[in-house]
Amino acid sequence: MSTQKRILLAKMGLDCHDTGIVTVAQILRDAGYEVVYLGLHNDARQVIKVATEEDVDAIGISFLSGQHMTQVRRLLDEMRRSGLAVPVICGGIIPDEDARALREMGVAEVIPAGTLSAEVARRVAGSLAEPA
């Protein structure tokens, strides 16, 4: 049985900019995580379905489109309905005031675009150490 942590990474909504999340996937693999990359154009139910099927330890969602508040609210609501309790980590272009609001909604960590690789891995590890 593997003790390697599994993280689901996905893009939600109409956001089709995936360079950042693909880079984060590689950063996390290099840091020893097993990464399940769901790809582009997902909705909350798809993310929850795969997260449950893959038995992941965390969900990472990346945004560049400005849809982060709406999409994360939908994701967190769907997680509550389904009973899935894993940390949600958001990354990308998210204004500071929205990052605060996302944390208040229940997001474990918000990692801005341009964060150095070692810091991304450190912040993800910190999120996994905290209860969901």
JSON list of C-alpha atoms in Angstrom, two decimals:
[
{"chain": "A", "resi": 1, "resn": "MET", "atom": "CA", "xyz": [0.00, 0.00, 0.00]},
{"chain": "A", "resi": 2, "resn": "SER", "atom": "CA", "xyz": [1.37, 3.40, -1.01]},
{"chain": "A", "resi": 3, "resn": "THR", "atom": "CA", "xyz": [1.71, 6.23, 1.50]},
{"chain": "A", "resi": 4, "resn": "GLN", "atom": "CA", "xyz": [2.18, 8.72, -1.32]},
{"chain": "A", "resi": 5, "resn": "LYS", "atom": "CA", "xyz": [-0.36, 11.56, -1.10]},
{"chain": "A", "resi": 6, "resn": "ARG", "atom": "CA", "xyz": [-2.70, 11.93, -4.07]},
{"chain": "A", "resi": 7, "resn": "ILE", "atom": "CA", "xyz": [-3.78, 15.32, -5.35]},
{"chain": "A", "resi": 8, "resn": "LEU", "atom": "CA", "xyz": [-6.43, 16.00, -7.96]},
{"chain": "A", "resi": 9, "resn": "LEU", "atom": "CA", "xyz": [-5.70, 19.04, -10.11]},
{"chain": "A", "resi": 10, "resn": "ALA", "atom": "CA", "xyz": [-8.37, 20.52, -12.36]},
{"chain": "A", "resi": 11, "resn": "LYS", "atom": "CA", "xyz": [-9.51, 23.59, -14.23]},
{"chain": "A", "resi": 12, "resn": "MET", "atom": "CA", "xyz": [-13.14, 24.59, -13.72]},
{"chain": "A", "resi": 13, "resn": "GLY", "atom": "CA", "xyz": [-15.55, 26.49, -15.90]},
{"chain": "A", "resi": 14, "resn": "LEU", "atom": "CA", "xyz": [-14.52, 28.03, -19.18]},
{"chain": "A", "resi": 15, "resn": "ASP", "atom": "CA", "xyz": [-10.92, 28.73, -18.16]},
{"chain": "A", "resi": 16, "resn": "CYS", "atom": "CA", "xyz": [-8.70, 27.18, -20.82]},
{"chain": "A", "resi": 17, "resn": "HIS", "atom": "CA", "xyz": [-5.29, 28.47, -19.68]},
{"chain": "A", "resi": 18, "resn": "ASP", "atom": "CA", "xyz": [-3.49, 25.34, -18.48]},
{"chain": "A", "resi": 19, "resn": "THR", "atom": "CA", "xyz": [0.22, 26.20, -18.58]},
{"chain": "A", "resi": 20, "resn": "GLY", "atom": "CA", "xyz": [0.29, 27.04, -14.87]},
{"chain": "A", "resi": 21, "resn": "ILE", "atom": "CA", "xyz": [-1.56, 23.96, -13.66]},
{"chain": "A", "resi": 22, "resn": "VAL", "atom": "CA", "xyz": [0.52, 21.66, -15.86]},
{"chain": "A", "resi": 23, "resn": "THR", "atom": "CA", "xyz": [3.64, 23.22, -14.33]},
{"chain": "A", "resi": 24, "resn": "VAL", "atom": "CA", "xyz": [2.22, 22.77, -10.82]},
{"chain": "A", "resi": 25, "resn": "ALA", "atom": "CA", "xyz": [1.46, 19.13, -11.62]},
{"chain": "A", "resi": 26, "resn": "GLN", "atom": "CA", "xyz": [5.13, 18.57, -12.43]},
{"chain": "A", "resi": 27, "resn": "ILE", "atom": "CA", "xyz": [6.27, 20.49, -9.33]},
{"chain": "A", "resi": 28, "resn": "LEU", "atom": "CA", "xyz": [4.08, 18.26, -7.16]},
{"chain": "A", "resi": 29, "resn": "ARG", "atom": "CA", "xyz": [5.22, 15.05, -8.88]},
{"chain": "A", "resi": 30, "resn": "ASP", "atom": "CA", "xyz": [8.83, 16.12, -8.35]},
{"chain": "A", "resi": 31, "resn": "ALA", "atom": "CA", "xyz": [7.99, 16.70, -4.67]},
{"chain": "A", "resi": 32, "resn": "GLY", "atom": "CA", "xyz": [6.74, 13.10, -4.35]},
{"chain": "A", "resi": 33, "resn": "TYR", "atom": "CA", "xyz": [2.98, 13.48, -4.79]},
{"chain": "A", "resi": 34, "resn": "GLU", "atom": "CA", "xyz": [0.83, 11.36, -7.05]},
{"chain": "A", "resi": 35, "resn": "VAL", "atom": "CA", "xyz": [-1.05, 13.79, -9.28]},
{"chain": "A", "resi": 36, "resn": "VAL", "atom": "CA", "xyz": [-4.35, 13.10, -11.02]},
{"chain": "A", "resi": 37, "resn": "TYR", "atom": "CA", "xyz": [-4.85, 15.83, -13.64]},
{"chain": "A", "resi": 38, "resn": "LEU", "atom": "CA", "xyz": [-8.46, 16.15, -14.71]},
{"chain": "A", "resi": 39, "resn": "GLY", "atom": "CA", "xyz": [-7.83, 18.76, -17.38]},
{"chain": "A", "resi": 40, "resn": "LEU", "atom": "CA", "xyz": [-9.95, 21.66, -18.62]},
{"chain": "A", "resi": 41, "resn": "HIS", "atom": "CA", "xyz": [-13.63, 22.67, -18.46]},
{"chain": "A", "resi": 42, "resn": "ASN", "atom": "CA", "xyz": [-14.80, 20.74, -15.40]},
{"chain": "A", "resi": 43, "resn": "ASP", "atom": "CA", "xyz": [-17.77, 21.46, -13.20]},
{"chain": "A", "resi": 44, "resn": "ALA", "atom": "CA", "xyz": [-18.03, 20.81, -9.47]},
{"chain": "A", "resi": 45, "resn": "ARG", "atom": "CA", "xyz": [-19.76, 17.45, -9.85]},
{"chain": "A", "resi": 46, "resn": "GLN", "atom": "CA", "xyz": [-17.07, 16.15, -12.20]},
{"chain": "A", "resi": 47, "resn": "VAL", "atom": "CA", "xyz": [-14.33, 17.22, -9.79]},
{"chain": "A", "resi": 48, "resn": "ILE", "atom": "CA", "xyz": [-16.10, 15.59, -6.82]},
{"chain": "A", "resi": 49, "resn": "LYS", "atom": "CA", "xyz": [-16.80, 12.39, -8.77]},
{"chain": "A", "resi": 50, "resn": "VAL", "atom": "CA", "xyz": [-13.16, 11.93, -9.76]},
{"chain": "A", "resi": 51, "resn": "ALA", "atom": "CA", "xyz": [-11.85, 13.01, -6.35]},
{"chain": "A", "resi": 52, "resn": "THR", "atom": "CA", "xyz": [-14.01, 10.35, -4.73]},
{"chain": "A", "resi": 53, "resn": "GLU", "atom": "CA", "xyz": [-13.17, 7.64, -7.28]},
{"chain": "A", "resi": 54, "resn": "GLU", "atom": "CA", "xyz": [-9.45, 8.37, -7.04]},
{"chain": "A", "resi": 55, "resn": "ASP", "atom": "CA", "xyz": [-9.50, 8.67, -3.23]},
{"chain": "A", "resi": 56, "resn": "VAL", "atom": "CA", "xyz": [-7.46, 11.86, -3.28]},
{"chain": "A", "resi": 57, "resn": "ASP", "atom": "CA", "xyz": [-6.02, 13.64, -0.27]},
{"chain": "A", "resi": 58, "resn": "ALA", "atom": "CA", "xyz": [-6.57, 17.15, -1.69]},
{"chain": "A", "resi": 59, "resn": "ILE", "atom": "CA", "xyz": [-8.07, 19.04, -4.62]},
{"chain": "A", "resi": 60, "resn": "GLY", "atom": "CA", "xyz": [-6.17, 21.78, -6.42]},
{"chain": "A", "resi": 61, "resn": "ILE", "atom": "CA", "xyz": [-8.00, 24.18, -8.72]},
{"chain": "A", "resi": 62, "resn": "SER", "atom": "CA", "xyz": [-6.30, 26.78, -10.90]},
{"chain": "A", "resi": 63, "resn": "PHE", "atom": "CA", "xyz": [-7.88, 29.99, -12.21]},
{"chain": "A", "resi": 64, "resn": "LEU", "atom": "CA", "xyz": [-6.90, 32.63, -14.69]},
{"chain": "A", "resi": 65, "resn": "SER", "atom": "CA", "xyz": [-10.39, 33.51, -15.91]},
{"chain": "A", "resi": 66, "resn": "GLY", "atom": "CA", "xyz": [-11.79, 35.45, -12.96]},
{"chain": "A", "resi": 67, "resn": "GLN", "atom": "CA", "xyz": [-14.36, 32.74, -12.21]},
{"chain": "A", "resi": 68, "resn": "HIS", "atom": "CA", "xyz": [-12.71, 31.67, -8.95]},
{"chain": "A", "resi": 69, "resn": "MET", "atom": "CA", "xyz": [-15.36, 32.95, -6.52]},
{"chain": "A", "resi": 70, "resn": "THR", "atom": "CA", "xyz": [-18.30, 31.38, -8.36]},
{"chain": "A", "resi": 71, "resn": "GLN", "atom": "CA", "xyz": [-16.60, 28.10, -9.21]},
{"chain": "A", "resi": 72, "resn": "VAL", "atom": "CA", "xyz": [-15.08, 27.54, -5.77]},
{"chain": "A", "resi": 73, "resn": "ARG", "atom": "CA", "xyz": [-18.40, 28.28, -4.06]},
{"chain": "A", "resi": 74, "resn": "ARG", "atom": "CA", "xyz": [-20.02, 25.63, -6.27]},
{"chain": "A", "resi": 75, "resn": "LEU", "atom": "CA", "xyz": [-17.21, 23.17, -5.53]},
{"chain": "A", "resi": 76, "resn": "LEU", "atom": "CA", "xyz": [-17.39, 23.67, -1.76]},
{"chain": "A", "resi": 77, "resn": "ASP", "atom": "CA", "xyz": [-21.19, 23.40, -1.78]},
{"chain": "A", "resi": 78, "resn": "GLU", "atom": "CA", "xyz": [-21.01, 20.17, -3.77]},
{"chain": "A", "resi": 79, "resn": "MET", "atom": "CA", "xyz": [-18.33, 18.81, -1.42]},
{"chain": "A", "resi": 80, "resn": "ARG", "atom": "CA", "xyz": [-20.59, 19.47, 1.57]},
{"chain": "A", "resi": 81, "resn": "ARG", "atom": "CA", "xyz": [-23.53, 17.76, -0.16]},
{"chain": "A", "resi": 82, "resn": "SER", "atom": "CA", "xyz": [-21.42, 14.72, -1.05]},
{"chain": "A", "resi": 83, "resn": "GLY", "atom": "CA", "xyz": [-19.64, 14.49, 2.30]},
{"chain": "A", "resi": 84, "resn": "LEU", "atom": "CA", "xyz": [-16.19, 14.81, 0.74]},
{"chain": "A", "resi": 85, "resn": "ALA", "atom": "CA", "xyz": [-13.80, 16.38, 3.27]},
{"chain": "A", "resi": 86, "resn": "VAL", "atom": "CA", "xyz": [-10.39, 17.05, 1.72]},
{"chain": "A", "resi": 87, "resn": "PRO", "atom": "CA", "xyz": [-8.45, 20.31, 1.57]},
{"chain": "A", "resi": 88, "resn": "VAL", "atom": "CA", "xyz": [-9.08, 22.54, -1.44]},
{"chain": "A", "resi": 89, "resn": "ILE", "atom": "CA", "xyz": [-6.12, 24.55, -2.70]},
{"chain": "A", "resi": 90, "resn": "CYS", "atom": "CA", "xyz": [-6.60, 27.32, -5.25]},
{"chain": "A", "resi": 91, "resn": "GLY", "atom": "CA", "xyz": [-3.97, 28.89, -7.42]},
{"chain": "A", "resi": 92, "resn": "GLY", "atom": "CA", "xyz": [-3.57, 31.33, -10.25]},
{"chain": "A", "resi": 93, "resn": "ILE", "atom": "CA", "xyz": [-4.55, 34.94, -10.75]},
{"chain": "A", "resi": 94, "resn": "ILE", "atom": "CA", "xyz": [-6.60, 35.68, -7.63]},
{"chain": "A", "resi": 95, "resn": "PRO", "atom": "CA", "xyz": [-6.71, 39.18, -6.10]},
{"chain": "A", "resi": 96, "resn": "ASP", "atom": "CA", "xyz": [-5.70, 39.42, -2.43]},
{"chain": "A", "resi": 97, "resn": "GLU", "atom": "CA", "xyz": [-9.20, 40.38, -1.28]},
{"chain": "A", "resi": 98, "resn": "ASP", "atom": "CA", "xyz": [-10.65, 37.36, -3.09]},
{"chain": "A", "resi": 99, "resn": "ALA", "atom": "CA", "xyz": [-7.97, 35.11, -1.59]},
{"chain": "A", "resi": 100, "resn": "ARG", "atom": "CA", "xyz": [-9.10, 36.20, 1.87]},
{"chain": "A", "resi": 101, "resn": "ALA", "atom": "CA", "xyz": [-12.74, 35.54, 0.95]},
{"chain": "A", "resi": 102, "resn": "LEU", "atom": "CA", "xyz": [-11.87, 32.10, -0.43]},
{"chain": "A", "resi": 103, "resn": "ARG", "atom": "CA", "xyz": [-10.10, 31.18, 2.82]},
{"chain": "A", "resi": 104, "resn": "GLU", "atom": "CA", "xyz": [-13.15, 32.36, 4.77]},
{"chain": "A", "resi": 105, "resn": "MET", "atom": "CA", "xyz": [-15.31, 30.09, 2.56]},
{"chain": "A", "resi": 106, "resn": "GLY", "atom": "CA", "xyz": [-13.15, 27.11, 3.53]},
{"chain": "A", "resi": 107, "resn": "VAL", "atom": "CA", "xyz": [-10.29, 26.98, 1.02]},
{"chain": "A", "resi": 108, "resn": "ALA", "atom": "CA", "xyz": [-7.16, 25.65, 2.74]},
{"chain": "A", "resi": 109, "resn": "GLU", "atom": "CA", "xyz": [-4.62, 27.64, 0.73]},
{"chain": "A", "resi": 110, "resn": "VAL", "atom": "CA", "xyz": [-4.47, 30.18, -2.09]},
{"chain": "A", "resi": 111, "resn": "ILE", "atom": "CA", "xyz": [-1.21, 30.14, -4.03]},
{"chain": "A", "resi": 112, "resn": "PRO", "atom": "CA", "xyz": [-0.66, 33.08, -6.37]},
{"chain": "A", "resi": 113, "resn": "ALA", "atom": "CA", "xyz": [0.76, 32.78, -9.87]},
{"chain": "A", "resi": 114, "resn": "GLY", "atom": "CA", "xyz": [4.53, 33.15, -9.89]},
{"chain": "A", "resi": 115, "resn": "THR", "atom": "CA", "xyz": [5.09, 31.36, -6.57]},
{"chain": "A", "resi": 116, "resn": "LEU", "atom": "CA", "xyz": [8.44, 29.54, -6.58]},
{"chain": "A", "resi": 117, "resn": "SER", "atom": "CA", "xyz": [8.36, 25.74, -6.92]},
{"chain": "A", "resi": 118, "resn": "ALA", "atom": "CA", "xyz": [9.70, 24.99, -3.44]},
{"chain": "A", "resi": 119, "resn": "GLU", "atom": "CA", "xyz": [7.12, 27.33, -1.91]},
{"chain": "A", "resi": 120, "resn": "VAL", "atom": "CA", "xyz": [4.29, 25.66, -3.87]},
{"chain": "A", "resi": 121, "resn": "ALA", "atom": "CA", "xyz": [5.37, 22.26, -2.51]},
{"chain": "A", "resi": 122, "resn": "ARG", "atom": "CA", "xyz": [5.75, 23.66, 1.03]},
{"chain": "A", "resi": 123, "resn": "ARG", "atom": "CA", "xyz": [2.29, 25.26, 1.01]},
{"chain": "A", "resi": 124, "resn": "VAL", "atom": "CA", "xyz": [0.63, 22.13, -0.38]},
{"chain": "A", "resi": 125, "resn": "ALA", "atom": "CA", "xyz": [2.33, 20.04, 2.33]},
{"chain": "A", "resi": 126, "resn": "GLY", "atom": "CA", "xyz": [1.08, 22.48, 4.94]},
{"chain": "A", "resi": 127, "resn": "SER", "atom": "CA", "xyz": [-2.46, 22.21, 3.61]},
{"chain": "A", "resi": 128, "resn": "LEU", "atom": "CA", "xyz": [-2.33, 18.43, 3.78]},
{"chain": "A", "resi": 129, "resn": "ALA", "atom": "CA", "xyz": [-1.11, 18.57, 7.38]},
{"chain": "A", "resi": 130, "resn": "GLU", "atom": "CA", "xyz": [-4.18, 20.60, 8.45]},
{"chain": "A", "resi": 131, "resn": "PRO", "atom": "CA", "xyz": [-7.57, 18.92, 8.94]},
{"chain": "A", "resi": 132, "resn": "ALA", "atom": "CA", "xyz": [-9.98, 19.51, 6.03]}
]
